[in-house]
Amino acid sequence: MLSAQERAQVAQVWDLIAGHEAAFGAELLLRLFTVYPSTKTYFPHLGPCADEAQLLSHGRRMLEAVGVAVQHLDNLRAALRPLADLHAQVLRVDPSNFPLLIQCFQVVLASHLQDEFTVEMQAAWDKFLTGVAVVLTEKYR
Ligand code: ZNH
């Protein structure tokens, strides 16, 4: 559960991302695939080096879903149910990949937002994304 202050910080960070979903998302995927090459195995259809259009398009879809989560902090499970089913039952992404994505996300935010991305915002954002990952991985069995 996020405190009132953490919610405010999550919303503040989202305000800085909103409008740049594709760019931030593409950079996040590029970092993920480069720093943790094993994550690339889930995206064979992107080829050995995904082109920019593919990164931008999947990056945008991923970050738009994060935006939906930001709007439904009280109701993450319901808001993300279709995506949870997709990741658990169709994509079968190993849950150990989620912390890798969360880490890359924070590096992308820090590198773009610099001093605007305060330590408190990072803490709140980490907690928020971990909550999203819990929901996206709890359908596994
Ligand atoms: Zn994921 C897909 C989100 C994580 C892998 N995804 C997806 C989508 C979205 C997402 C929105 C789209 C859907 C549709 O189309 O319907 N993810 C997401 C989020 C997260 C994630 C939000 C966290 C936070 N994923 C993830 C991980 C991985 C993945 C970690 C691995 C590594 N996804 C994936 C895949 C896919 C997806 C493979 C499919 C793609 C295509 O189809 O192209």
Short mmCIF file of N, CA and C and ligand atoms in Angstrom, two decimals:
data_model
loop_
_atom_site.label_atom_id
_atom_site.label_comp_id
_atom_site.label_asym_id
_atom_site.label_seq_id
_atom_site.Cartn_x
_atom_site.Cartn_y
_atom_site.Cartn_z
N MET A 1 0.83 -1.21 0.00
CA MET A 1 0.00 0.00 0.00
C MET A 1 0.86 1.26 0.00
N LEU A 2 0.51 2.19 -0.82
CA LEU A 2 1.26 3.44 -0.89
C LEU A 2 0.63 4.46 0.06
N SER A 3 1.48 5.22 0.74
CA SER A 3 0.99 6.31 1.59
C SER A 3 0.51 7.45 0.69
N ALA A 4 -0.19 8.42 1.32
CA ALA A 4 -0.67 9.57 0.55
C ALA A 4 0.51 10.29 -0.11
N GLN A 5 1.61 10.39 0.62
CA GLN A 5 2.78 11.08 0.08
C GLN A 5 3.39 10.30 -1.09
N GLU A 6 3.46 8.98 -0.95
CA GLU A 6 4.00 8.16 -2.04
C GLU A 6 3.13 8.25 -3.28
N ARG A 7 1.82 8.28 -3.08
CA ARG A 7 0.92 8.43 -4.23
C ARG A 7 1.18 9.74 -4.95
N ALA A 8 1.35 10.79 -4.17
CA ALA A 8 1.61 12.10 -4.77
C ALA A 8 2.91 12.04 -5.57
N GLN A 9 3.91 11.34 -5.03
CA GLN A 9 5.19 11.26 -5.74
C GLN A 9 5.09 10.44 -7.01
N VAL A 10 4.31 9.36 -6.95
CA VAL A 10 4.10 8.55 -8.16
C VAL A 10 3.43 9.42 -9.24
N ALA A 11 2.43 10.19 -8.83
CA ALA A 11 1.71 11.05 -9.78
C ALA A 11 2.64 12.11 -10.35
N GLN A 12 3.51 12.67 -9.51
CA GLN A 12 4.46 13.69 -9.98
C GLN A 12 5.40 13.11 -11.03
N VAL A 13 5.90 11.90 -10.77
CA VAL A 13 6.81 11.27 -11.73
C VAL A 13 6.04 11.02 -13.03
N TRP A 14 4.80 10.53 -12.90
CA TRP A 14 4.05 10.25 -14.13
C TRP A 14 3.84 11.51 -14.96
N ASP A 15 3.60 12.65 -14.29
CA ASP A 15 3.42 13.90 -15.02
C ASP A 15 4.65 14.23 -15.87
N LEU A 16 5.82 13.81 -15.40
CA LEU A 16 7.05 14.08 -16.14
C LEU A 16 7.23 13.11 -17.32
N ILE A 17 6.61 11.93 -17.21
CA ILE A 17 6.73 10.93 -18.28
C ILE A 17 5.66 11.15 -19.34
N ALA A 18 4.45 11.51 -18.91
CA ALA A 18 3.28 11.59 -19.79
C ALA A 18 3.60 12.45 -21.02
N GLY A 19 3.24 11.92 -22.18
CA GLY A 19 3.56 12.60 -23.43
C GLY A 19 4.84 12.07 -24.05
N HIS A 20 5.64 11.35 -23.26
CA HIS A 20 6.89 10.78 -23.77
C HIS A 20 6.89 9.27 -23.64
N GLU A 21 5.70 8.64 -23.64
CA GLU A 21 5.63 7.19 -23.40
C GLU A 21 6.49 6.40 -24.39
N ALA A 22 6.40 6.75 -25.68
CA ALA A 22 7.13 5.97 -26.67
C ALA A 22 8.64 6.11 -26.48
N ALA A 23 9.11 7.34 -26.30
CA ALA A 23 10.55 7.58 -26.18
C ALA A 23 11.12 6.91 -24.92
N PHE A 24 10.44 7.12 -23.79
CA PHE A 24 10.93 6.51 -22.54
C PHE A 24 10.83 4.99 -22.62
N GLY A 25 9.74 4.51 -23.20
CA GLY A 25 9.54 3.06 -23.29
C GLY A 25 10.58 2.40 -24.18
N ALA A 26 10.91 3.05 -25.31
CA ALA A 26 11.91 2.50 -26.23
C ALA A 26 13.27 2.44 -25.54
N GLU A 27 13.59 3.50 -24.81
CA GLU A 27 14.89 3.53 -24.14
C GLU A 27 14.94 2.47 -23.04
N LEU A 28 13.81 2.29 -22.37
CA LEU A 28 13.74 1.26 -21.34
C LEU A 28 14.00 -0.13 -21.94
N LEU A 29 13.36 -0.41 -23.08
CA LEU A 29 13.54 -1.73 -23.71
C LEU A 29 14.98 -1.91 -24.19
N LEU A 30 15.53 -0.85 -24.78
CA LEU A 30 16.91 -0.94 -25.28
C LEU A 30 17.87 -1.23 -24.12
N ARG A 31 17.68 -0.56 -23.00
CA ARG A 31 18.52 -0.81 -21.82
C ARG A 31 18.32 -2.23 -21.31
N LEU A 32 17.06 -2.65 -21.25
CA LEU A 32 16.75 -3.99 -20.74
C LEU A 32 17.44 -5.06 -21.59
N PHE A 33 17.30 -4.95 -22.91
CA PHE A 33 17.87 -5.95 -23.81
C PHE A 33 19.40 -5.93 -23.79
N THR A 34 19.97 -4.75 -23.59
CA THR A 34 21.44 -4.61 -23.63
C THR A 34 22.07 -5.04 -22.31
N VAL A 35 21.47 -4.61 -21.20
CA VAL A 35 22.06 -4.92 -19.89
C VAL A 35 21.75 -6.36 -19.49
N TYR A 36 20.56 -6.83 -19.84
CA TYR A 36 20.13 -8.19 -19.48
C TYR A 36 19.70 -8.93 -20.75
N PRO A 37 20.67 -9.39 -21.57
CA PRO A 37 20.34 -9.97 -22.88
C PRO A 37 19.35 -11.13 -22.81
N SER A 38 19.28 -11.83 -21.69
CA SER A 38 18.34 -12.95 -21.62
C SER A 38 16.89 -12.48 -21.78
N THR A 39 16.61 -11.21 -21.44
CA THR A 39 15.23 -10.72 -21.57
C THR A 39 14.80 -10.66 -23.04
N LYS A 40 15.77 -10.57 -23.93
CA LYS A 40 15.51 -10.46 -25.36
C LYS A 40 14.84 -11.73 -25.90
N THR A 41 15.04 -12.85 -25.22
CA THR A 41 14.50 -14.12 -25.73
C THR A 41 12.97 -14.10 -25.79
N TYR A 42 12.33 -13.20 -25.04
CA TYR A 42 10.86 -13.13 -25.08
C TYR A 42 10.37 -12.37 -26.31
N PHE A 43 11.28 -11.75 -27.02
CA PHE A 43 10.90 -10.93 -28.17
C PHE A 43 11.59 -11.40 -29.45
N PRO A 44 11.50 -12.70 -29.76
CA PRO A 44 12.22 -13.20 -30.95
C PRO A 44 11.75 -12.49 -32.22
N HIS A 45 10.47 -12.09 -32.23
CA HIS A 45 9.91 -11.46 -33.43
C HIS A 45 10.53 -10.08 -33.69
N LEU A 46 11.26 -9.53 -32.73
CA LEU A 46 11.91 -8.24 -32.98
C LEU A 46 13.26 -8.43 -33.68
N GLY A 47 13.69 -9.69 -33.86
CA GLY A 47 14.98 -9.93 -34.53
C GLY A 47 16.15 -9.65 -33.61
N PRO A 48 17.39 -9.93 -34.05
CA PRO A 48 18.56 -9.78 -33.18
C PRO A 48 18.78 -8.34 -32.75
N CYS A 49 18.55 -7.37 -33.64
CA CYS A 49 18.57 -5.99 -33.13
C CYS A 49 17.29 -5.30 -33.56
N ALA A 50 16.44 -5.12 -32.57
CA ALA A 50 15.13 -4.52 -32.81
C ALA A 50 15.31 -3.14 -33.42
N ASP A 51 14.50 -2.81 -34.42
CA ASP A 51 14.66 -1.47 -34.99
C ASP A 51 13.88 -0.46 -34.15
N GLU A 52 14.15 0.80 -34.45
CA GLU A 52 13.62 1.85 -33.59
C GLU A 52 12.10 1.86 -33.58
N ALA A 53 11.49 1.63 -34.76
CA ALA A 53 10.04 1.67 -34.83
C ALA A 53 9.42 0.61 -33.91
N GLN A 54 10.04 -0.58 -33.89
CA GLN A 54 9.51 -1.65 -33.03
C GLN A 54 9.67 -1.30 -31.56
N LEU A 55 10.84 -0.75 -31.21
CA LEU A 55 11.07 -0.37 -29.81
C LEU A 55 10.09 0.72 -29.38
N LEU A 56 9.89 1.70 -30.26
CA LEU A 56 8.98 2.80 -29.93
C LEU A 56 7.56 2.28 -29.76
N SER A 57 7.16 1.38 -30.65
CA SER A 57 5.79 0.90 -30.59
C SER A 57 5.53 0.03 -29.36
N HIS A 58 6.44 -0.93 -29.09
CA HIS A 58 6.20 -1.73 -27.89
C HIS A 58 6.43 -0.91 -26.62
N GLY A 59 7.42 -0.01 -26.68
CA GLY A 59 7.70 0.86 -25.53
C GLY A 59 6.48 1.70 -25.17
N ARG A 60 5.83 2.22 -26.19
CA ARG A 60 4.65 3.04 -25.94
C ARG A 60 3.53 2.22 -25.30
N ARG A 61 3.28 1.01 -25.84
CA ARG A 61 2.21 0.18 -25.28
C ARG A 61 2.49 -0.16 -23.80
N MET A 62 3.76 -0.48 -23.53
CA MET A 62 4.12 -0.84 -22.16
C MET A 62 3.92 0.34 -21.20
N LEU A 63 4.40 1.52 -21.62
CA LEU A 63 4.28 2.67 -20.72
C LEU A 63 2.84 3.17 -20.60
N GLU A 64 2.06 3.01 -21.67
CA GLU A 64 0.66 3.38 -21.54
C GLU A 64 -0.02 2.51 -20.48
N ALA A 65 0.38 1.25 -20.41
CA ALA A 65 -0.18 0.37 -19.38
C ALA A 65 0.25 0.84 -17.99
N VAL A 66 1.48 1.32 -17.88
CA VAL A 66 1.94 1.87 -16.59
C VAL A 66 1.09 3.10 -16.25
N GLY A 67 0.78 3.91 -17.26
CA GLY A 67 -0.07 5.08 -17.05
C GLY A 67 -1.45 4.69 -16.55
N VAL A 68 -2.00 3.61 -17.09
CA VAL A 68 -3.30 3.12 -16.61
C VAL A 68 -3.17 2.74 -15.14
N ALA A 69 -2.07 2.08 -14.79
CA ALA A 69 -1.86 1.67 -13.39
C ALA A 69 -1.80 2.90 -12.48
N VAL A 70 -1.14 3.96 -12.94
CA VAL A 70 -1.04 5.18 -12.13
C VAL A 70 -2.44 5.74 -11.84
N GLN A 71 -3.35 5.61 -12.83
CA GLN A 71 -4.72 6.12 -12.63
C GLN A 71 -5.58 5.20 -11.77
N HIS A 72 -5.07 4.00 -11.46
CA HIS A 72 -5.88 3.02 -10.71
C HIS A 72 -5.11 2.45 -9.54
N LEU A 73 -4.47 3.32 -8.78
CA LEU A 73 -3.64 2.85 -7.67
C LEU A 73 -4.45 2.05 -6.64
N ASP A 74 -5.75 2.36 -6.54
CA ASP A 74 -6.58 1.67 -5.56
C ASP A 74 -7.12 0.36 -6.07
N ASN A 75 -6.91 0.13 -7.34
CA ASN A 75 -7.61 -0.94 -8.00
C ASN A 75 -6.74 -1.62 -9.04
N LEU A 76 -5.44 -1.77 -8.70
CA LEU A 76 -4.47 -2.28 -9.67
C LEU A 76 -4.87 -3.63 -10.24
N ARG A 77 -5.36 -4.49 -9.34
CA ARG A 77 -5.65 -5.86 -9.77
C ARG A 77 -6.71 -5.89 -10.86
N ALA A 78 -7.78 -5.13 -10.67
CA ALA A 78 -8.84 -5.11 -11.68
C ALA A 78 -8.36 -4.42 -12.95
N ALA A 79 -7.64 -3.31 -12.78
CA ALA A 79 -7.21 -2.53 -13.94
C ALA A 79 -6.24 -3.34 -14.82
N LEU A 80 -5.43 -4.20 -14.20
CA LEU A 80 -4.39 -4.92 -14.95
C LEU A 80 -4.75 -6.37 -15.23
N ARG A 81 -5.99 -6.76 -14.93
CA ARG A 81 -6.33 -8.18 -15.07
C ARG A 81 -6.03 -8.77 -16.45
N PRO A 82 -6.45 -8.10 -17.55
CA PRO A 82 -6.15 -8.69 -18.87
C PRO A 82 -4.65 -8.84 -19.12
N LEU A 83 -3.88 -7.85 -18.66
CA LEU A 83 -2.42 -7.93 -18.85
C LEU A 83 -1.80 -9.03 -17.99
N ALA A 84 -2.37 -9.23 -16.81
CA ALA A 84 -1.86 -10.29 -15.93
C ALA A 84 -2.11 -11.65 -16.59
N ASP A 85 -3.30 -11.83 -17.15
CA ASP A 85 -3.60 -13.08 -17.85
C ASP A 85 -2.64 -13.28 -19.01
N LEU A 86 -2.43 -12.21 -19.77
CA LEU A 86 -1.54 -12.30 -20.94
C LEU A 86 -0.13 -12.73 -20.52
N HIS A 87 0.44 -12.07 -19.51
CA HIS A 87 1.81 -12.40 -19.12
C HIS A 87 1.95 -13.78 -18.51
N ALA A 88 0.93 -14.18 -17.75
CA ALA A 88 1.04 -15.48 -17.07
C ALA A 88 0.71 -16.63 -18.00
N GLN A 89 -0.36 -16.46 -18.80
CA GLN A 89 -0.87 -17.62 -19.53
C GLN A 89 -0.41 -17.69 -20.97
N VAL A 90 -0.18 -16.55 -21.58
CA VAL A 90 0.19 -16.57 -23.00
C VAL A 90 1.70 -16.35 -23.16
N LEU A 91 2.19 -15.25 -22.60
CA LEU A 91 3.61 -14.93 -22.80
C LEU A 91 4.52 -15.77 -21.91
N ARG A 92 4.01 -16.14 -20.75
CA ARG A 92 4.78 -16.93 -19.78
C ARG A 92 6.16 -16.33 -19.52
N VAL A 93 6.15 -15.03 -19.26
CA VAL A 93 7.39 -14.33 -18.90
C VAL A 93 7.78 -14.74 -17.49
N ASP A 94 9.01 -15.22 -17.32
CA ASP A 94 9.46 -15.62 -15.99
C ASP A 94 9.43 -14.40 -15.06
N PRO A 95 8.82 -14.54 -13.87
CA PRO A 95 8.70 -13.40 -12.96
C PRO A 95 10.04 -12.76 -12.59
N SER A 96 11.13 -13.51 -12.69
CA SER A 96 12.44 -12.93 -12.34
C SER A 96 12.84 -11.78 -13.28
N ASN A 97 12.14 -11.65 -14.41
CA ASN A 97 12.46 -10.56 -15.33
C ASN A 97 11.91 -9.21 -14.89
N PHE A 98 10.91 -9.23 -14.04
CA PHE A 98 10.26 -7.97 -13.66
C PHE A 98 11.18 -7.04 -12.89
N PRO A 99 11.94 -7.57 -11.89
CA PRO A 99 12.87 -6.66 -11.20
C PRO A 99 13.92 -6.06 -12.14
N LEU A 100 14.27 -6.77 -13.19
CA LEU A 100 15.26 -6.25 -14.14
C LEU A 100 14.67 -5.05 -14.88
N LEU A 101 13.40 -5.21 -15.28
CA LEU A 101 12.73 -4.10 -15.97
C LEU A 101 12.55 -2.90 -15.03
N ILE A 102 12.21 -3.19 -13.79
CA ILE A 102 12.01 -2.11 -12.82
C ILE A 102 13.31 -1.33 -12.62
N GLN A 103 14.41 -2.07 -12.56
CA GLN A 103 15.70 -1.40 -12.38
C GLN A 103 16.02 -0.51 -13.58
N CYS A 104 15.85 -1.05 -14.78
CA CYS A 104 16.14 -0.26 -15.98
C CYS A 104 15.23 0.96 -16.06
N PHE A 105 13.99 0.81 -15.64
CA PHE A 105 13.04 1.92 -15.65
C PHE A 105 13.59 3.07 -14.79
N GLN A 106 14.09 2.74 -13.62
CA GLN A 106 14.59 3.78 -12.73
C GLN A 106 15.84 4.46 -13.29
N VAL A 107 16.66 3.70 -13.99
CA VAL A 107 17.85 4.31 -14.60
C VAL A 107 17.43 5.27 -15.71
N VAL A 108 16.43 4.87 -16.49
CA VAL A 108 15.93 5.76 -17.55
C VAL A 108 15.39 7.05 -16.94
N LEU A 109 14.61 6.92 -15.87
CA LEU A 109 14.04 8.11 -15.23
C LEU A 109 15.15 9.01 -14.68
N ALA A 110 16.12 8.40 -14.00
CA ALA A 110 17.20 9.21 -13.41
C ALA A 110 18.00 9.91 -14.50
N SER A 111 18.25 9.20 -15.62
CA SER A 111 19.09 9.82 -16.64
C SER A 111 18.37 10.96 -17.34
N HIS A 112 17.03 10.86 -17.47
CA HIS A 112 16.29 11.95 -18.12
C HIS A 112 15.95 13.08 -17.18
N LEU A 113 15.48 12.71 -16.00
CA LEU A 113 14.90 13.73 -15.12
C LEU A 113 15.95 14.33 -14.18
N GLN A 114 17.07 13.63 -14.03
CA GLN A 114 18.16 14.09 -13.17
C GLN A 114 17.65 14.54 -11.80
N ASP A 115 17.94 15.80 -11.41
CA ASP A 115 17.59 16.24 -10.05
C ASP A 115 16.09 16.25 -9.77
N GLU A 116 15.29 16.30 -10.87
CA GLU A 116 13.84 16.29 -10.66
C GLU A 116 13.37 14.95 -10.09
N PHE A 117 14.13 13.90 -10.37
CA PHE A 117 13.78 12.55 -9.88
C PHE A 117 14.47 12.38 -8.53
N THR A 118 13.77 12.81 -7.48
CA THR A 118 14.38 12.82 -6.15
C THR A 118 14.47 11.41 -5.58
N VAL A 119 15.24 11.26 -4.53
CA VAL A 119 15.38 9.98 -3.85
C VAL A 119 14.01 9.47 -3.38
N GLU A 120 13.18 10.39 -2.86
CA GLU A 120 11.85 10.00 -2.38
C GLU A 120 10.98 9.52 -3.54
N MET A 121 11.11 10.20 -4.68
CA MET A 121 10.34 9.78 -5.86
C MET A 121 10.80 8.39 -6.32
N GLN A 122 12.10 8.15 -6.28
CA GLN A 122 12.57 6.82 -6.68
C GLN A 122 12.00 5.76 -5.75
N ALA A 123 12.01 6.05 -4.45
CA ALA A 123 11.49 5.07 -3.49
C ALA A 123 10.01 4.78 -3.76
N ALA A 124 9.23 5.84 -4.00
CA ALA A 124 7.80 5.67 -4.24
C ALA A 124 7.57 4.91 -5.56
N TRP A 125 8.35 5.27 -6.58
CA TRP A 125 8.18 4.66 -7.90
C TRP A 125 8.57 3.18 -7.85
N ASP A 126 9.62 2.87 -7.10
CA ASP A 126 10.04 1.47 -6.96
C ASP A 126 8.93 0.64 -6.30
N LYS A 127 8.33 1.22 -5.27
CA LYS A 127 7.25 0.52 -4.56
C LYS A 127 6.04 0.32 -5.49
N PHE A 128 5.72 1.37 -6.23
CA PHE A 128 4.60 1.31 -7.18
C PHE A 128 4.84 0.24 -8.24
N LEU A 129 6.01 0.26 -8.88
CA LEU A 129 6.29 -0.71 -9.95
C LEU A 129 6.34 -2.14 -9.40
N THR A 130 6.83 -2.28 -8.19
CA THR A 130 6.84 -3.62 -7.58
C THR A 130 5.41 -4.11 -7.40
N GLY A 131 4.51 -3.19 -7.02
CA GLY A 131 3.10 -3.55 -6.90
C GLY A 131 2.51 -3.98 -8.23
N VAL A 132 2.87 -3.27 -9.29
CA VAL A 132 2.40 -3.64 -10.63
C VAL A 132 2.93 -5.03 -10.99
N ALA A 133 4.22 -5.27 -10.71
CA ALA A 133 4.82 -6.57 -11.05
C ALA A 133 4.16 -7.70 -10.26
N VAL A 134 3.82 -7.44 -9.01
CA VAL A 134 3.14 -8.47 -8.21
C VAL A 134 1.84 -8.87 -8.89
N VAL A 135 1.08 -7.87 -9.32
CA VAL A 135 -0.20 -8.15 -9.98
C VAL A 135 0.02 -8.89 -11.30
N LEU A 136 1.01 -8.46 -12.07
CA LEU A 136 1.24 -9.09 -13.39
C LEU A 136 1.78 -10.51 -13.27
N THR A 137 2.31 -10.89 -12.10
CA THR A 137 2.90 -12.23 -11.98
C THR A 137 2.12 -13.15 -11.06
N GLU A 138 1.01 -12.68 -10.51
CA GLU A 138 0.34 -13.54 -9.52
C GLU A 138 -0.58 -14.59 -10.13
N LYS A 139 -0.77 -14.54 -11.44
CA LYS A 139 -1.64 -15.53 -12.07
C LYS A 139 -0.90 -16.82 -12.45
N TYR A 140 0.40 -16.84 -12.19
CA TYR A 140 1.19 -18.02 -12.58
C TYR A 140 0.84 -19.21 -11.70
N ARG A 141 0.85 -20.35 -12.30
CA ARG A 141 0.75 -21.55 -11.47
C ARG A 141 1.32 -22.73 -12.24
ZN1 ZNH B 1 5.06 -7.02 -21.12
C1 ZNH B 1 3.38 -7.32 -24.14
C2 ZNH B 1 3.08 -4.26 -20.36
C3 ZNH B 1 6.81 -6.55 -18.19
C4 ZNH B 1 7.43 -9.29 -22.21
N1 ZNH B 1 3.52 -6.01 -22.08
C5 ZNH B 1 2.96 -6.31 -23.30
C6 ZNH B 1 1.90 -5.37 -23.60
C7 ZNH B 1 1.83 -4.51 -22.55
C8 ZNH B 1 2.85 -4.92 -21.59
C9 ZNH B 1 0.85 -3.36 -22.38
C10 ZNH B 1 1.04 -5.35 -24.91
C11 ZNH B 1 -0.20 -6.13 -24.64
C12 ZNH B 1 -1.10 -6.22 -25.85
O1 ZNH B 1 -0.64 -5.94 -26.98
O2 ZNH B 1 -2.26 -6.60 -25.67
N2 ZNH B 1 4.96 -5.67 -19.56
C13 ZNH B 1 4.07 -4.64 -19.42
C14 ZNH B 1 4.30 -3.97 -18.15
C15 ZNH B 1 5.34 -4.62 -17.54
C16 ZNH B 1 5.74 -5.69 -18.45
C17 ZNH B 1 3.49 -2.79 -17.66
C18 ZNH B 1 6.01 -4.37 -16.24
C19 ZNH B 1 5.85 -3.33 -15.47
N3 ZNH B 1 6.79 -7.80 -20.33
C20 ZNH B 1 7.33 -7.48 -19.13
C21 ZNH B 1 8.57 -8.21 -18.92
C22 ZNH B 1 8.76 -8.97 -20.06
C23 ZNH B 1 7.62 -8.69 -20.93
C24 ZNH B 1 9.46 -8.11 -17.69
C25 ZNH B 1 9.90 -9.88 -20.43
C26 ZNH B 1 11.16 -9.60 -20.23
N4 ZNH B 1 5.34 -8.13 -22.84
C27 ZNH B 1 6.36 -9.02 -23.08
C28 ZNH B 1 6.20 -9.64 -24.40
C29 ZNH B 1 5.04 -9.08 -24.96
C30 ZNH B 1 4.53 -8.12 -23.96
C31 ZNH B 1 7.11 -10.68 -25.01
C32 ZNH B 1 4.40 -9.36 -26.34
C33 ZNH B 1 5.08 -8.43 -27.31
C34 ZNH B 1 4.45 -8.47 -28.68
O3 ZNH B 1 3.39 -9.01 -28.88
O4 ZNH B 1 5.09 -7.90 -29.57
#
